[in-house]
């Protein structure tokens, strides 16, 4: 996906293939991207992050939710109330607050919107394999 960046986009860190054997890339930070750019709209499963400017929380949530996918989001803040507002506002399957990438088997894991169907892990994942039937005599 990095090879298809718009010409205005700027890689400010990383972006190269690692010298290690295998298919590895350096952690990469991309700026000067627009909301409709492919790298913003698609899930990039790699060490890549895009950076977009916003003026307030409302705009930040609009940008974050303005994609067709919704696997995960991360919020970094020292303000507990802001963290709680963000967890309510972000339309994703998981929201990490002041951490990233951790999951536990007791909690459901899955995306929303076009980021998959249903959940795995936890009772929620097990329920995907069941069918409820109400019988009344």
Coordinates of N, CA and C in Angstrom, one line a residue, residues 20-136:
X20 N 16.2 -7.6 7.7 CA 16.0 -9.0 8.2 C 15.5 -9.9 7.1
X21 N 15.8 -11.2 7.2 CA 15.2 -12.1 6.2 C 13.7 -12.2 6.4
X22 N 13.0 -12.3 5.3 CA 11.5 -12.4 5.4 C 10.9 -11.2 4.8
X23 N 9.6 -11.1 5.0 CA 8.8 -10.0 4.5 C 8.5 -9.0 5.7
X24 N 9.4 -8.2 6.0 CA 9.2 -7.3 7.2 C 9.4 -5.9 6.7
X25 N 8.7 -4.9 7.3 CA 8.8 -3.5 7.0 C 9.1 -2.8 8.3
X26 N 9.8 -1.7 8.2 CA 10.0 -0.8 9.4 C 8.7 -0.2 9.8
X27 N 8.6 0.1 11.1 CA 7.4 0.9 11.5 C 7.4 2.2 10.8
X28 N 6.2 2.6 10.3 CA 6.1 3.7 9.4 C 5.0 4.7 9.8
X29 N 5.3 6.0 9.7 CA 4.4 7.0 10.0 C 4.2 7.8 8.7
X30 N 2.9 8.0 8.3 CA 2.6 8.7 7.1 C 1.7 9.9 7.4
X31 N 2.1 11.1 6.9 CA 1.4 12.3 7.1 C 0.9 12.9 5.8
X32 N 0.2 14.0 5.9 CA -0.4 14.7 4.7 C -1.3 13.8 3.9
X33 N -2.1 13.0 4.6 CA -3.1 12.2 4.0 C -4.5 12.8 4.1
X34 N -5.4 12.5 3.2 CA -6.8 12.9 3.3 C -7.7 11.8 3.6
X35 N -8.9 12.1 4.1 CA -9.8 11.1 4.6 C -10.2 10.1 3.5
X36 N -10.2 10.5 2.2 CA -10.6 9.5 1.2 C -9.4 8.8 0.6
X37 N -8.2 9.0 1.1 CA -7.1 8.2 0.6 C -7.2 6.7 1.0
X38 N -6.7 5.8 0.1 CA -6.8 4.4 0.4 C -6.2 4.0 1.7
X39 N -5.0 4.6 2.0 CA -4.3 4.2 3.2 C -5.1 4.6 4.5
X40 N -6.0 5.6 4.4 CA -6.8 6.0 5.5 C -8.1 5.1 5.6
X41 N -8.6 4.7 4.4 CA -9.9 4.0 4.3 C -9.7 2.5 4.5
X42 N -8.6 1.9 4.3 CA -8.4 0.5 4.3 C -7.7 0.1 5.6
X43 N -7.8 -1.2 6.0 CA -7.1 -1.7 7.2 C -5.7 -2.1 6.7
X44 N -4.7 -1.5 7.2 CA -3.3 -1.8 6.9 C -2.8 -2.7 8.0
X45 N -2.6 -4.0 7.7 CA -2.1 -4.9 8.6 C -0.6 -4.9 8.6
X46 N 0.0 -3.9 9.2 CA 1.4 -3.8 9.2 C 1.8 -2.7 10.2
X47 N 3.0 -2.4 10.4 CA 3.4 -1.4 11.4 C 3.3 0.0 10.7
X48 N 2.1 0.4 10.4 CA 1.9 1.7 9.7 C 0.8 2.5 10.4
X49 N 1.0 3.7 10.6 CA 0.0 4.6 11.1 C 0.0 5.9 10.3
X50 N -1.3 6.4 10.1 CA -1.4 7.6 9.4 C -1.8 8.7 10.4
X51 N -1.4 9.9 10.1 CA -1.6 11.1 11.0 C -2.4 12.1 10.3
X52 N -3.5 12.5 10.9 CA -4.4 13.5 10.4 C -4.6 14.6 11.4
X53 N -4.7 15.8 11.0 CA -4.9 16.9 11.9 C -6.4 17.1 12.2
X54 N -6.8 17.5 13.4 CA -8.2 17.8 13.7 C -8.2 19.0 14.7
X55 N -9.4 19.6 14.8 CA -9.5 20.8 15.6 C -10.1 20.6 17.0
X56 N -10.9 19.5 17.1 CA -11.5 19.2 18.4 C -12.0 17.8 18.4
X57 N -12.5 17.3 19.6 CA -12.8 15.9 19.7 C -13.9 15.5 18.7
X58 N -14.9 16.3 18.5 CA -15.9 16.0 17.5 C -15.4 15.7 16.1
X59 N -14.5 16.5 15.7 CA -13.9 16.3 14.4 C -13.0 15.0 14.4
X60 N -12.3 14.8 15.5 CA -11.5 13.6 15.6 C -12.4 12.3 15.5
X61 N -13.5 12.3 16.2 CA -14.4 11.2 16.1 C -15.0 11.0 14.7
X62 N -15.3 12.2 14.1 CA -15.9 12.1 12.7 C -14.9 11.5 11.7
X63 N -13.6 11.9 11.9 CA -12.6 11.3 11.0 C -12.4 9.8 11.3
X64 N -12.3 9.5 12.6 CA -12.0 8.1 12.9 C -13.2 7.2 12.5
X65 N -14.4 7.7 12.6 CA -15.6 6.9 12.2 C -15.9 7.0 10.7
X66 N -15.2 7.9 10.0 CA -15.5 8.1 8.6 C -14.8 7.2 7.7
X67 N -14.8 5.9 8.1 CA -14.2 4.8 7.3 C -15.2 3.7 7.3
X68 N -15.1 2.8 6.3 CA -16.1 1.7 6.2 C -15.8 0.6 7.1
X69 N -14.6 0.6 7.7 CA -14.1 -0.5 8.5 C -14.2 -0.1 10.0
X70 N -14.1 -1.0 10.9 CA -14.1 -0.7 12.3 C -13.6 -1.8 13.2
X71 N -12.3 -2.2 13.0 CA -11.8 -3.2 13.8 C -11.4 -2.7 15.2
X72 N -10.5 -1.7 15.2 CA -10.0 -1.3 16.5 C -9.6 0.2 16.5
X73 N -9.6 0.8 17.7 CA -9.1 2.2 17.8 C -8.3 2.3 19.1
X74 N -7.5 3.3 19.1 CA -6.7 3.6 20.3 C -6.8 5.0 20.7
X75 N -6.9 5.2 22.0 CA -7.0 6.6 22.6 C -5.9 6.7 23.6
X76 N -5.1 7.8 23.5 CA -4.1 8.1 24.5 C -4.4 9.4 25.1
X77 N -4.7 9.4 26.4 CA -5.0 10.6 27.1 C -4.8 10.4 28.6
X78 N -4.6 11.5 29.4 CA -4.5 11.4 30.8 C -5.9 11.9 31.4
X79 N -6.8 12.2 30.6 CA -8.2 12.7 31.0 C -9.2 11.5 30.9
X80 N -9.6 11.1 32.1 CA -10.5 9.9 32.2 C -11.8 10.2 31.5
X81 N -12.4 11.4 31.7 CA -13.6 11.7 31.0 C -13.5 11.7 29.5
X82 N -12.4 12.2 29.0 CA -12.2 12.2 27.5 C -12.1 10.8 27.1
X83 N -11.4 9.9 27.8 CA -11.2 8.5 27.4 C -12.6 7.8 27.3
X84 N -13.5 8.1 28.3 CA -14.8 7.5 28.3 C -15.7 8.1 27.2
X85 N -15.6 9.4 26.9 CA -16.3 9.9 25.7 C -15.8 9.2 24.4
X86 N -14.5 9.0 24.3 CA -14.0 8.4 23.1 C -14.5 7.0 23.0
X87 N -14.5 6.2 24.1 CA -14.9 4.8 24.0 C -16.4 4.7 23.5
X88 N -17.2 5.7 23.9 CA -18.6 5.7 23.5 C -18.7 6.2 22.0
X89 N -17.9 7.1 21.6 CA -18.0 7.7 20.3 C -17.4 6.9 19.2
X90 N -16.4 6.2 19.4 CA -15.7 5.4 18.4 C -16.4 4.1 18.0
X91 N -16.8 4.0 16.7 CA -17.5 2.8 16.3 C -16.5 1.8 15.8
X92 N -16.0 1.0 16.7 CA -15.0 0.0 16.5 C -15.3 -1.2 17.4
X93 N -14.8 -2.4 17.0 CA -15.0 -3.6 17.9 C -14.3 -3.5 19.2
X94 N -13.2 -2.8 19.2 CA -12.4 -2.7 20.4 C -11.8 -1.3 20.5
X95 N -11.7 -0.7 21.7 CA -11.0 0.6 21.9 C -10.0 0.4 23.0
X96 N -8.8 0.6 22.7 CA -7.7 0.5 23.7 C -7.5 1.9 24.2
X97 N -7.4 2.0 25.5 CA -7.1 3.3 26.2 C -5.7 3.2 26.9
X98 N -4.8 4.0 26.4 CA -3.5 4.1 26.9 C -2.7 2.8 26.8
X99 N -3.1 2.0 25.8 CA -2.4 0.7 25.5 C -2.7 0.4 24.1
X100 N -2.1 -0.7 23.6 CA -2.4 -1.0 22.2 C -2.2 -2.5 22.0
X101 N -3.1 -3.2 21.3 CA -2.9 -4.5 20.8 C -3.1 -5.6 21.8
X102 N -3.5 -5.3 23.1 CA -3.7 -6.4 24.0 C -5.2 -6.9 24.0
X103 N -5.4 -8.2 24.1 CA -6.7 -8.8 24.2 C -6.6 -9.9 25.2
X104 N -7.8 -10.2 25.8 CA -7.8 -11.4 26.7 C -9.0 -12.3 26.2
X105 N -8.8 -13.6 26.5 CA -9.8 -14.5 26.0 C -11.2 -14.4 26.6
X106 N -11.3 -13.7 27.7 CA -12.6 -13.6 28.4 C -13.4 -12.5 27.7
X107 N -12.8 -11.7 26.9 CA -13.6 -10.6 26.2 C -13.7 -10.9 24.7
X108 N -14.8 -10.5 24.1 CA -15.0 -10.7 22.7 C -14.1 -9.9 21.9
X109 N -13.7 -10.4 20.7 CA -12.8 -9.7 19.8 C -13.4 -9.8 18.4
X110 N -13.7 -8.7 17.8 CA -14.2 -8.7 16.5 C -14.5 -7.2 16.0
X111 N -14.6 -7.0 14.7 CA -14.8 -5.7 14.2 C -16.3 -5.4 14.0
X112 N -16.5 -4.2 13.6 CA -17.9 -3.7 13.2 C -17.8 -3.2 11.8
X113 N -18.9 -2.8 11.3 CA -19.1 -2.3 9.9 C -18.5 -3.4 9.0
X114 N -17.6 -3.1 8.1 CA -17.0 -4.1 7.2 C -15.8 -4.8 7.6
X115 N -15.5 -4.7 8.9 CA -14.3 -5.4 9.5 C -14.7 -6.8 10.1
X116 N -15.3 -7.5 9.3 CA -15.6 -8.9 9.7 C -17.0 -9.1 10.2
X117 N -17.3 -10.3 10.6 CA -18.7 -10.7 11.0 C -18.5 -11.3 12.4
X118 N -19.3 -10.9 13.3 CA -19.3 -11.5 14.6 C -18.0 -11.3 15.4
X119 N -17.9 -12.2 16.5 CA -16.8 -12.1 17.4 C -16.1 -13.5 17.5
X120 N -14.9 -13.4 17.9 CA -14.3 -14.7 18.4 C -13.9 -14.4 19.9
X121 N -13.4 -15.4 20.5 CA -13.1 -15.4 22.0 C -14.4 -15.2 22.8
X122 N -14.4 -15.5 24.0 CA -15.5 -15.3 25.0 C -16.8 -16.0 24.6
X123 N -17.8 -15.8 25.4 CA -19.1 -16.4 25.2 C -19.7 -15.8 23.9
X124 N -19.4 -14.5 23.6 CA -20.0 -13.9 22.4 C -19.5 -14.7 21.1
X125 N -18.3 -15.1 21.1 CA -17.8 -15.9 20.0 C -18.5 -17.3 19.9
X126 N -18.7 -17.9 21.0 CA -19.4 -19.2 21.1 C -20.8 -19.1 20.6
X127 N -21.5 -18.0 20.9 CA -22.9 -17.8 20.5 C -23.0 -17.7 19.0
X128 N -22.0 -17.4 18.2 CA -22.1 -17.4 16.8 C -22.3 -18.8 16.2
X129 N -22.0 -19.8 17.0 CA -22.2 -21.2 16.6 C -23.5 -21.8 17.1
X130 N -24.4 -21.0 17.7 CA -25.7 -21.5 18.2 C -26.8 -20.9 17.5
X131 N -28.0 -21.5 17.6 CA -29.2 -20.9 17.0 C -30.3 -21.0 18.1
X132 N -30.8 -19.9 18.4 CA -31.8 -19.8 19.5 C -33.2 -20.2 18.9
X133 N -33.9 -21.0 19.6 CA -35.3 -21.3 19.1 C -36.2 -21.2 20.3
X134 N -37.3 -20.5 20.2 CA -38.3 -20.3 21.2 C -39.4 -21.2 20.9
X135 N -39.7 -22.1 21.8 CA -40.9 -23.0 21.6 C -41.9 -22.8 22.7
X136 N -43.1 -22.6 22.3 CA -44.2 -22.3 23.3 C -45.3 -23.3 23.1

